[in-house]
Short mmCIF file of C-alpha atoms and ligand atoms in Angstrom, two decimals:
data_model
loop_
_atom_site.label_atom_id
_atom_site.label_comp_id
_atom_site.label_asym_id
_atom_site.label_seq_id
_atom_site.Cartn_x
_atom_site.Cartn_y
_atom_site.Cartn_z
CA MET K 50 -65.82 48.12 -51.35
CA SER K 51 -64.70 46.21 -54.38
CA THR K 52 -61.02 46.27 -55.60
CA ASP K 53 -61.60 44.31 -58.85
CA THR K 54 -62.57 46.93 -61.46
CA LEU K 55 -59.20 46.82 -63.29
CA ASP K 56 -58.63 43.18 -63.65
CA THR K 57 -61.83 41.59 -64.70
CA LEU K 58 -62.18 39.73 -68.03
CA GLY K 59 -65.18 40.05 -69.48
CA PRO K 60 -66.86 39.99 -72.97
CA GLU K 61 -65.74 42.93 -75.23
CA GLY K 62 -68.35 45.72 -75.20
CA LEU K 63 -70.17 44.88 -72.29
CA PRO K 64 -70.21 46.91 -69.05
CA HIS K 65 -67.94 45.63 -66.27
CA MET K 66 -69.74 43.72 -63.46
CA ASP K 67 -68.69 42.62 -60.18
CA ASN K 68 -68.52 39.38 -58.59
CA PRO K 69 -72.14 38.77 -56.82
CA SER K 70 -70.47 37.75 -53.84
CA LEU K 71 -68.39 40.86 -53.45
CA PRO K 72 -70.92 43.31 -52.00
CA TYR K 73 -71.34 40.98 -48.93
CA LEU K 74 -67.65 40.93 -48.41
CA ARG K 75 -64.95 43.14 -46.89
CA GLY K 76 -63.43 43.76 -50.39
CA GLU K 77 -60.09 45.17 -48.97
CA ARG K 78 -59.55 41.69 -47.14
CA ILE K 79 -59.85 39.69 -50.40
CA PRO K 80 -58.21 37.66 -51.84
CA HIS K 81 -58.57 35.48 -48.67
CA ILE K 82 -56.15 33.12 -47.23
CA TRP K 83 -57.72 29.81 -47.92
CA CYS K 84 -55.84 27.01 -49.94
CA PRO K 85 -56.49 26.35 -53.43
CA GLY K 86 -59.76 24.22 -53.77
CA CYS K 87 -60.64 24.65 -50.02
CA GLY K 88 -64.44 24.25 -49.82
CA ILE K 89 -65.10 27.22 -47.33
CA GLY K 90 -65.21 29.90 -50.00
CA THR K 91 -67.86 27.84 -51.94
CA THR K 92 -70.00 27.86 -48.90
CA VAL K 93 -69.58 31.53 -48.42
CA ASN K 94 -71.00 31.96 -52.00
CA CYS K 95 -74.25 30.05 -51.08
CA PHE K 96 -74.52 32.05 -48.01
CA THR K 97 -74.08 35.35 -49.56
CA ARG K 98 -76.79 34.35 -52.24
CA ALA K 99 -79.21 33.29 -49.25
CA LEU K 100 -78.57 36.58 -47.70
CA GLY K 101 -79.62 38.41 -50.75
CA GLU K 102 -82.85 36.52 -51.16
CA ALA K 103 -83.90 36.22 -47.46
CA VAL K 104 -82.72 39.46 -45.80
CA SER K 105 -83.68 43.20 -46.79
CA ASP K 106 -81.79 44.87 -44.00
CA LEU K 107 -78.15 43.59 -43.61
CA ASP K 108 -77.69 45.91 -40.47
CA LYS K 109 -80.14 43.32 -38.74
CA VAL K 110 -77.77 40.51 -39.25
CA ALA K 111 -74.59 39.64 -37.18
CA ILE K 112 -72.24 36.74 -37.70
CA VAL K 113 -69.92 35.19 -35.10
CA SER K 114 -67.28 32.69 -35.63
CA GLY K 115 -64.70 30.87 -33.44
CA ILE K 116 -61.21 30.18 -34.15
CA GLY K 117 -60.07 28.15 -37.35
CA CYS K 118 -59.84 28.35 -41.07
CA THR K 119 -63.74 28.50 -41.17
CA GLY K 120 -63.62 31.05 -38.33
CA ARG K 121 -62.36 33.43 -40.77
CA VAL K 122 -65.73 33.67 -42.44
CA ALA K 123 -66.91 36.25 -39.94
CA GLY K 124 -63.86 38.38 -40.49
CA TYR K 125 -64.46 38.46 -44.41
CA MET K 126 -68.22 39.01 -44.36
CA ASN K 127 -69.26 42.75 -44.46
CA LEU K 128 -71.89 42.42 -41.64
CA ASP K 129 -71.53 43.06 -37.96
CA SER K 130 -68.91 40.27 -37.35
CA PHE K 131 -67.47 38.83 -34.15
CA HIS K 132 -64.37 36.56 -34.21
CA THR K 133 -64.46 35.11 -30.69
CA THR K 134 -62.10 32.91 -28.81
CA HIS K 135 -61.93 29.17 -29.89
CA GLY K 136 -65.07 27.25 -29.09
CA ARG K 137 -66.97 30.14 -27.81
CA ALA K 138 -68.93 31.35 -30.81
CA ILE K 139 -72.03 29.97 -29.41
CA PRO K 140 -72.21 31.52 -26.14
CA PHE K 141 -71.18 34.89 -27.45
CA ALA K 142 -73.87 34.55 -30.14
CA ALA K 143 -76.52 33.70 -27.57
CA GLY K 144 -75.52 36.68 -25.40
CA LEU K 145 -75.76 39.00 -28.48
CA LYS K 146 -79.28 37.62 -29.45
CA LEU K 147 -80.63 37.97 -25.96
CA ALA K 148 -79.42 41.49 -25.48
CA ARG K 149 -80.53 42.47 -29.37
CA PRO K 150 -83.49 40.19 -30.02
CA GLU K 151 -84.47 41.95 -33.23
CA MET K 152 -81.13 40.80 -34.80
CA LYS K 153 -80.57 37.55 -36.73
CA VAL K 154 -77.74 35.96 -35.53
CA VAL K 155 -75.50 33.57 -37.35
CA VAL K 156 -72.73 31.24 -36.00
CA TYR K 157 -70.26 29.98 -38.77
CA SER K 158 -67.32 28.02 -37.70
CA GLY K 159 -65.50 24.61 -38.09
CA ASP K 160 -66.23 21.14 -36.64
CA GLY K 161 -63.39 21.49 -34.29
CA ASP K 162 -64.42 24.87 -32.89
CA LEU K 163 -68.11 23.94 -32.62
CA PHE K 164 -67.94 20.20 -31.46
CA ALA K 165 -64.64 19.63 -29.87
CA ILE K 166 -63.74 22.61 -27.57
CA GLY K 167 -67.12 24.08 -28.11
CA GLY K 168 -69.33 21.05 -27.95
CA ASN K 169 -70.91 21.71 -24.65
CA HIS K 170 -72.09 25.12 -25.73
CA PHE K 171 -73.79 23.52 -28.87
CA VAL K 172 -75.59 20.92 -26.75
CA HIS K 173 -77.09 23.43 -24.50
CA ALA K 174 -77.96 26.12 -27.04
CA ALA K 175 -79.74 23.31 -28.92
CA ARG K 176 -81.44 22.16 -25.83
CA ARG K 177 -82.79 25.64 -24.85
CA ASN K 178 -83.81 26.28 -28.67
CA MET K 179 -81.66 29.53 -28.66
CA ASP K 180 -82.56 31.66 -31.67
CA LEU K 181 -79.45 31.05 -33.46
CA MET K 182 -78.54 29.73 -36.98
CA VAL K 183 -75.42 27.52 -36.67
CA VAL K 184 -73.55 26.87 -39.80
CA CYS K 185 -70.68 24.21 -39.37
CA VAL K 186 -68.18 23.66 -42.24
CA ASN K 187 -67.15 20.15 -41.54
CA ASN K 188 -63.61 19.20 -43.12
CA PHE K 189 -63.22 16.36 -40.90
CA THR K 190 -59.91 17.97 -39.32
CA TYR K 191 -58.52 20.73 -37.67
CA GLY K 192 -57.30 22.87 -40.61
CA MET K 193 -55.89 25.85 -39.22
CA THR K 194 -53.39 23.90 -36.75
CA GLY K 195 -52.07 21.45 -38.93
CA GLY K 196 -54.55 18.47 -39.49
CA GLN K 197 -55.03 16.98 -35.98
CA LEU K 198 -57.94 14.51 -35.13
CA ALA K 199 -61.40 16.12 -34.93
CA PRO K 200 -64.58 14.72 -33.17
CA THR K 201 -65.86 14.18 -36.84
CA THR K 202 -62.77 12.43 -38.28
CA PRO K 203 -64.19 9.05 -39.93
CA GLU K 204 -62.92 6.03 -38.71
CA GLY K 205 -59.67 4.71 -40.54
CA ALA K 206 -58.69 8.23 -41.61
CA SER K 207 -55.15 9.18 -40.85
CA GLN K 208 -54.45 12.50 -38.94
CA THR K 209 -51.22 14.01 -37.45
CA THR K 210 -52.36 12.82 -34.07
CA MET K 211 -53.82 9.56 -35.22
CA PRO K 212 -51.10 8.67 -37.93
CA PHE K 213 -51.86 4.87 -38.03
CA GLY K 214 -55.69 5.54 -38.77
CA ASN K 215 -58.64 6.71 -36.48
CA PHE K 216 -60.01 4.12 -34.03
CA GLU K 217 -62.39 6.26 -32.49
CA LYS K 218 -66.09 6.60 -33.41
CA PRO K 219 -66.81 9.92 -34.88
CA MET K 220 -69.65 12.16 -33.68
CA SER K 221 -72.57 12.33 -36.20
CA LEU K 222 -73.43 16.15 -36.01
CA PRO K 223 -77.12 16.00 -37.24
CA PHE K 224 -77.95 13.21 -34.90
CA LEU K 225 -76.41 15.02 -31.83
CA ALA K 226 -78.31 18.32 -33.02
CA ASP K 227 -81.46 16.43 -33.32
CA ALA K 228 -81.25 14.53 -29.94
CA ALA K 229 -80.35 17.79 -28.17
CA GLY K 230 -83.44 19.53 -29.50
CA ALA K 231 -82.72 21.83 -32.43
CA SER K 232 -85.60 22.90 -34.29
CA PHE K 233 -84.08 22.75 -37.78
CA VAL K 234 -81.32 20.46 -38.98
CA ALA K 235 -80.02 19.82 -42.56
CA ARG K 236 -76.80 18.65 -44.07
CA TRP K 237 -75.36 19.25 -47.58
CA THR K 238 -71.93 19.14 -49.25
CA VAL K 239 -70.05 21.81 -51.37
CA PHE K 240 -71.41 19.90 -54.42
CA HIS K 241 -74.83 20.82 -53.61
CA VAL K 242 -74.52 24.54 -54.21
CA ARG K 243 -78.32 25.11 -55.26
CA GLN K 244 -79.75 22.91 -52.65
CA LEU K 245 -77.53 24.38 -49.91
CA THR K 246 -78.38 27.97 -50.92
CA ARG K 247 -82.07 27.09 -50.64
CA THR K 248 -81.55 25.60 -47.19
CA LEU K 249 -79.54 28.60 -45.99
CA ARG K 250 -82.37 31.07 -47.27
CA GLU K 251 -85.02 28.86 -45.54
CA ALA K 252 -83.16 28.61 -42.37
CA LEU K 253 -82.40 32.60 -42.31
CA GLY K 254 -86.24 32.95 -42.31
CA LYS K 255 -86.95 30.62 -39.55
CA GLN K 256 -86.71 30.93 -35.60
CA GLY K 257 -85.10 28.61 -33.11
CA PHE K 258 -81.93 26.77 -33.02
CA ARG K 259 -81.23 25.85 -36.73
CA PHE K 260 -78.22 23.60 -37.69
CA ILE K 261 -76.65 23.28 -41.22
CA GLU K 262 -73.79 20.83 -41.65
CA ILE K 263 -71.65 21.50 -44.91
CA LEU K 264 -69.13 18.84 -46.00
CA ALA K 265 -66.23 20.58 -47.35
CA PRO K 266 -62.82 19.51 -48.72
CA CYS K 267 -59.64 20.39 -46.93
CA PRO K 268 -57.20 19.60 -49.72
CA THR K 269 -54.03 20.69 -47.98
CA LEU K 270 -54.32 18.60 -44.89
CA PHE K 271 -57.21 16.04 -44.77
CA LEU K 272 -57.11 15.18 -48.53
CA ARG K 273 -53.37 15.02 -49.05
CA ARG K 274 -52.48 12.98 -45.81
CA ASN K 275 -55.48 10.41 -46.83
CA ARG K 276 -54.37 10.46 -50.60
CA LEU K 277 -57.80 11.69 -51.59
CA GLY K 278 -56.64 13.84 -54.63
CA ASP K 279 -57.62 17.50 -54.91
CA GLY K 280 -60.60 19.41 -53.97
CA VAL K 281 -62.42 18.76 -57.26
CA ASP K 282 -61.59 14.96 -56.96
CA MET K 283 -63.36 15.00 -53.35
CA VAL K 284 -66.25 17.06 -54.53
CA ARG K 285 -66.83 14.50 -57.31
CA VAL K 286 -66.81 11.86 -54.85
CA TYR K 287 -69.41 13.88 -52.73
CA LYS K 288 -71.61 13.89 -56.02
CA GLU K 289 -71.17 10.03 -56.46
CA ARG K 290 -71.84 9.00 -52.74
CA SER K 291 -74.61 11.50 -51.87
CA LYS K 292 -78.09 10.35 -51.53
CA ILE K 293 -80.74 13.06 -50.88
CA ARG K 294 -83.17 11.78 -48.13
CA ASP K 295 -85.28 14.54 -46.76
CA GLY K 296 -86.78 13.69 -43.49
CA ALA K 297 -84.23 10.86 -42.92
CA ASP K 298 -83.78 9.72 -39.22
CA THR K 299 -80.71 11.14 -37.96
CA LYS K 300 -79.65 8.10 -36.51
CA ASP K 301 -79.06 6.82 -40.12
CA VAL K 302 -76.80 9.53 -41.33
CA ASP K 303 -73.31 8.59 -39.88
CA LEU K 304 -70.47 9.33 -42.19
CA GLY K 305 -67.52 6.98 -43.09
CA MET K 306 -64.47 7.09 -45.56
CA ASP K 307 -66.84 5.05 -47.88
CA GLY K 308 -70.39 4.32 -48.20
CA ASP K 309 -73.48 6.72 -48.73
CA ILE K 310 -73.34 10.44 -47.52
CA ILE K 311 -76.98 11.11 -46.68
CA VAL K 312 -77.84 15.01 -47.30
CA GLY K 313 -81.04 16.79 -47.12
CA LYS K 314 -83.30 18.46 -44.42
CA PHE K 315 -83.73 16.18 -41.66
CA VAL K 316 -85.48 18.05 -38.87
CA ASP K 317 -87.90 21.13 -39.24
CA ARG K 318 -90.15 21.42 -36.06
CA GLU K 319 -91.92 24.08 -34.14
CA ARG K 320 -90.66 24.81 -30.70
CA PRO K 321 -90.73 27.89 -28.60
CA THR K 322 -87.42 29.76 -28.47
CA TRP K 323 -85.74 30.14 -25.03
CA LEU K 324 -86.80 33.82 -24.89
CA GLN K 325 -90.33 32.90 -25.81
CA SER K 326 -90.37 30.15 -23.14
CA MET K 327 -88.89 32.65 -20.43
CA ASN K 328 -91.45 35.49 -21.39
CA ALA K 329 -94.25 32.97 -21.17
CA HIS K 330 -93.29 31.27 -18.12
CA TYR K 331 -92.70 34.61 -16.01
CA GLN K 332 -96.11 35.93 -17.47
CA GLN K 333 -97.59 33.00 -15.95
CA VAL K 334 -95.84 33.47 -12.58
CA PHE K 335 -95.94 37.19 -12.23
CA GLY K 336 -98.89 38.13 -14.39
CA GLU K 337 -99.22 41.96 -15.18
CA ARG K 338 -96.10 42.77 -13.03
CA TYR K 339 -93.83 41.12 -15.63
CA ARG K 340 -92.49 43.26 -18.51
CA PRO K 341 -91.64 40.64 -21.33
CA TRP K 342 -88.12 41.17 -22.82
CA GLY K 343 -88.15 41.73 -26.36
CA GLY K 344 -85.39 44.22 -27.00
CA VAL K 345 -84.41 47.81 -25.99
CA ARG K 346 -87.32 50.23 -26.53
CA GLU K 347 -86.37 53.66 -27.79
CA GLN K 348 -87.57 55.43 -24.62
CA ASP K 349 -85.68 53.18 -22.33
CA MET T 1239 -65.89 27.49 -82.00
CA SER T 1240 -66.13 23.80 -82.87
CA GLN T 1241 -66.77 23.20 -86.65
CA ASP T 1242 -68.96 20.24 -86.54
CA LYS T 1243 -71.92 21.64 -84.22
CA PRO T 1244 -74.41 23.97 -85.52
CA VAL T 1245 -73.47 27.50 -84.34
CA ARG T 1246 -75.54 28.28 -81.04
CA GLN T 1247 -76.30 31.56 -79.80
CA ALA T 1248 -74.87 32.37 -76.34
CA LYS T 1249 -77.40 32.85 -73.60
CA GLY T 1250 -74.93 33.65 -71.02
CA THR T 1251 -71.30 34.84 -70.37
CA VAL T 1252 -68.69 34.91 -67.52
CA PHE T 1253 -66.60 37.54 -65.87
CA VAL T 1254 -63.23 36.27 -64.51
CA ARG T 1255 -60.67 37.85 -62.38
CA PRO T 1256 -57.61 36.04 -63.31
CA GLU T 1257 -55.38 37.47 -60.54
CA VAL T 1258 -57.47 35.82 -57.73
CA CYS T 1259 -57.98 32.60 -59.31
CA LYS T 1260 -56.08 29.61 -57.70
CA GLY T 1261 -56.67 27.01 -60.36
CA CYS T 1262 -58.99 24.60 -58.46
CA ALA T 1263 -60.93 23.78 -61.56
CA TYR T 1264 -64.40 23.65 -59.88
CA CYS T 1265 -65.79 26.06 -62.23
CA ILE T 1266 -64.45 24.00 -65.14
CA GLU T 1267 -65.48 20.56 -63.75
CA PHE T 1268 -69.04 21.47 -62.65
CA CYS T 1269 -70.29 23.79 -65.45
CA PRO T 1270 -73.22 21.89 -66.92
CA THR T 1271 -72.42 22.52 -70.49
CA GLU T 1272 -68.71 22.01 -70.15
CA CYS T 1273 -67.97 25.40 -71.92
CA LEU T 1274 -65.07 26.55 -69.72
CA GLY T 1275 -61.36 25.38 -69.99
CA PHE T 1276 -57.87 26.65 -68.68
CA SER T 1277 -56.10 29.52 -70.17
CA GLU T 1278 -52.70 28.87 -71.86
CA GLU T 1279 -51.41 31.87 -69.59
CA PHE T 1280 -50.39 31.79 -66.18
CA ASN T 1281 -51.49 34.42 -63.62
CA ALA T 1282 -49.00 36.05 -61.34
CA LYS T 1283 -49.24 33.40 -58.75
CA GLY T 1284 -48.58 30.71 -61.46
CA TYR T 1285 -52.01 29.33 -61.82
CA HIS T 1286 -53.92 28.83 -65.14
CA TYR T 1287 -57.36 30.54 -64.93
CA PRO T 1288 -60.64 29.56 -66.59
CA VAL T 1289 -61.70 30.95 -70.05
CA LEU T 1290 -64.75 30.33 -72.23
CA LYS T 1291 -63.72 27.77 -74.82
CA HIS T 1292 -67.15 27.30 -76.24
CA PRO T 1293 -68.83 30.68 -75.56
CA GLU T 1294 -71.89 29.58 -77.70
CA GLU T 1295 -72.75 27.11 -74.93
CA CYS T 1296 -72.70 29.09 -71.82
CA THR T 1297 -76.29 29.50 -70.51
CA GLY T 1298 -75.44 31.97 -67.83
CA CYS T 1299 -76.72 29.61 -65.25
CA GLY T 1300 -74.27 31.04 -62.62
CA LEU T 1301 -73.08 27.70 -61.28
CA CYS T 1302 -69.49 28.47 -61.76
CA GLY T 1303 -69.84 31.48 -59.72
CA LEU T 1304 -71.53 29.45 -56.80
CA TYR T 1305 -68.79 26.99 -56.81
CA CYS T 1306 -65.65 29.40 -57.14
CA PRO T 1307 -64.19 29.44 -53.64
CA ASP T 1308 -62.05 32.54 -54.50
CA PHE T 1309 -64.67 34.81 -55.96
CA ALA T 1310 -62.76 34.63 -59.23
CA ILE T 1311 -65.47 33.86 -61.88
CA PHE T 1312 -69.33 34.10 -62.26
CA GLY T 1313 -71.57 33.42 -65.08
CA ILE T 1314 -74.68 35.71 -65.85
CA ARG T 1315 -77.37 35.64 -68.51
CA LEU T 1316 -76.96 38.14 -71.28
CA LYS T 1317 -80.64 39.43 -70.74
CA ASP T 1318 -79.65 40.27 -66.99
CA ILE T 1319 -76.74 42.56 -68.33
CA PRO T 1320 -78.11 46.19 -69.28
CA GLN T 1321 -76.55 46.51 -72.54
CA ALA T 1322 -75.96 43.06 -73.56
CA ALA T 1323 -79.72 42.25 -74.49
CA SER T 1324 -79.78 43.81 -77.90
CA GLU T 1325 -76.17 43.24 -78.99
CA PRO T 1326 -74.63 39.84 -78.65
CA PRO T 1327 -71.21 40.20 -77.11
CA VAL T 1328 -67.59 39.33 -78.47
CA PRO T 1329 -66.36 36.91 -75.80
CA PRO T 1330 -62.79 37.18 -74.48
CA LYS T 1331 -60.39 35.21 -76.65
CA ALA T 1332 -59.88 31.61 -75.41
CA GLY T 1333 -56.08 31.43 -74.56
C1 TPP O 10 -58.05 27.81 -26.30
C2 TPP O 10 -57.56 27.45 -27.80
N1 TPP O 10 -57.09 26.00 -27.85
C3 TPP O 10 -56.65 25.53 -29.14
C4 TPP O 10 -56.37 26.47 -30.05
C5 TPP O 10 -55.71 26.16 -31.39
N2 TPP O 10 -56.73 26.05 -32.41
C6 TPP O 10 -56.84 26.85 -33.26
S1 TPP O 10 -57.93 26.46 -34.59
C7 TPP O 10 -58.14 24.92 -33.84
C8 TPP O 10 -59.20 24.03 -34.51
C9 TPP O 10 -59.57 24.38 -35.80
O1 TPP O 10 -60.54 23.33 -36.34
P1 TPP O 10 -61.91 23.55 -37.02
O2 TPP O 10 -62.75 24.28 -36.03
O3 TPP O 10 -62.27 22.33 -37.34
O4 TPP O 10 -61.55 24.57 -38.12
P2 TPP O 10 -60.91 24.52 -39.47
O5 TPP O 10 -59.67 25.09 -39.32
O6 TPP O 10 -60.88 23.00 -39.90
O7 TPP O 10 -61.94 25.11 -40.51
C10 TPP O 10 -57.40 24.66 -32.67
C11 TPP O 10 -57.40 23.57 -31.93
C12 TPP O 10 -56.78 27.93 -29.74
N3 TPP O 10 -56.66 28.79 -30.74
N4 TPP O 10 -57.25 28.21 -28.62
S1 SF4 O 11 -55.95 24.01 -44.32
FE1 SF4 O 11 -57.51 23.17 -45.09
S2 SF4 O 11 -59.29 24.00 -44.20
FE2 SF4 O 11 -57.63 25.56 -43.86
S3 SF4 O 11 -57.70 26.79 -45.68
FE3 SF4 O 11 -56.31 25.07 -46.27
S4 SF4 O 11 -57.73 23.62 -47.20
FE4 SF4 O 11 -59.08 24.93 -46.13
S1 SF4 O 12 -72.51 30.34 -66.26
FE1 SF4 O 12 -73.39 28.20 -66.19
S2 SF4 O 12 -72.97 27.60 -68.46
FE2 SF4 O 12 -71.73 29.75 -68.13
S3 SF4 O 12 -69.70 28.87 -67.69
FE3 SF4 O 12 -70.67 29.17 -65.80
S4 SF4 O 12 -71.54 27.13 -65.20
FE4 SF4 O 12 -71.03 27.13 -67.37
S1 SF4 O 13 -63.33 27.89 -59.33
FE1 SF4 O 13 -62.43 29.93 -59.25
S2 SF4 O 13 -60.38 29.54 -58.41
FE2 SF4 O 13 -61.23 27.44 -59.08
S3 SF4 O 13 -60.23 27.61 -61.21
FE3 SF4 O 13 -62.33 28.33 -61.41
S4 SF4 O 13 -61.97 30.54 -61.30
FE4 SF4 O 13 -60.35 29.68 -60.47
#
């Protein structure tokens, strides 16, 4: 339900209109808690537009998040939403998908949640080609807990737990997803709102393990600590540093504090999903005796 | 409206919810026609919010609404607003 009827400024003499993201959100929970200039809300706009274009029945979409600022997305979306424990969004989503194969299941979470505490789940879900769409908002830090080092923090960047600059090599998320076997891998920044919307729409229409990384500013912690300005300054930098390279080799898409930011659709390949492989395998082993699992039947 | 340019007919317009704006300036910075600017007034939280400074330049492309992290603004083509197609609108006053 939207709550904005009274306070919208629009041109005189025209009917009131609601923000197009609002029908997809739990209106009573808006305004959200994200800081001024936090990029997470921008990714949500792109996701809502993609949902509107790709999905006719929103009852058939579930969204699962872990813990973190990005983890709050599931709670704001007016879908079947699950806010799981830290790092466990993917195993929860995989269980949901296998129990209800007719659902589209989207995991939406932060880089710390998906790749630090949850990294193991990510690798194995990609290896198995679980039929999940995983959206990672990468802000290079643990936002919710105050700006600690993340596995994605670029070399040289300062964090509360790395105050003299990071000396660890960060993980390249598209490279990891590709190596583990994901069937679809893409990266955009919040500057690329149109391309991101298109990619999210495309991924919603596909099967298999789909991974979309979105670079987004965390002005309060990452930008302030590293003296990178406001959100709008960082998005301008994304615009300047980004190079669109569809089909780029994922071993060439590392990120640093400077240098090119390679964006685009890197991987798009056909592989049987885990459920398809299981059904095909047991049909071969047991023949007629095996009843393939495709979801609950009405008469069951 | 600027004096030196020929008067253009607006193709689009914006709807703004001043009270949920956090003043991040994404909409103003990334509007392709640079038709937005900050209001003179503050909202209750102390932020300036966007207003159409050059309403005739707005194309209704919708980018401001894609960028806004707070769902506080969106742009729309006039032909997509039911009553607007026939009568051009009077935009809100730039503050
Ligand atoms: C088991 C467990 N360990 C640690 C935490 C503390 N914690 C909450 S969110 C978070 C990291 C969030 O970082 P990220 O996933 O990158 O999300 P962001 O807030 O940056 O969007 C941590 C470590 C927790 N809630 N539960
Ligand atoms: S702490 Fe960072 S990631 Fe969290 S809401 Fe604020 S800006 Fe966004
Ligand atoms: S709809 Fe497009 S042209 Fe109009 S204010 Fe928004 S971004 Fe600018
Ligand atoms: S993008 Fe949204 S929150 Fe930021 S200044 Fe514009 S209307 Fe306000």
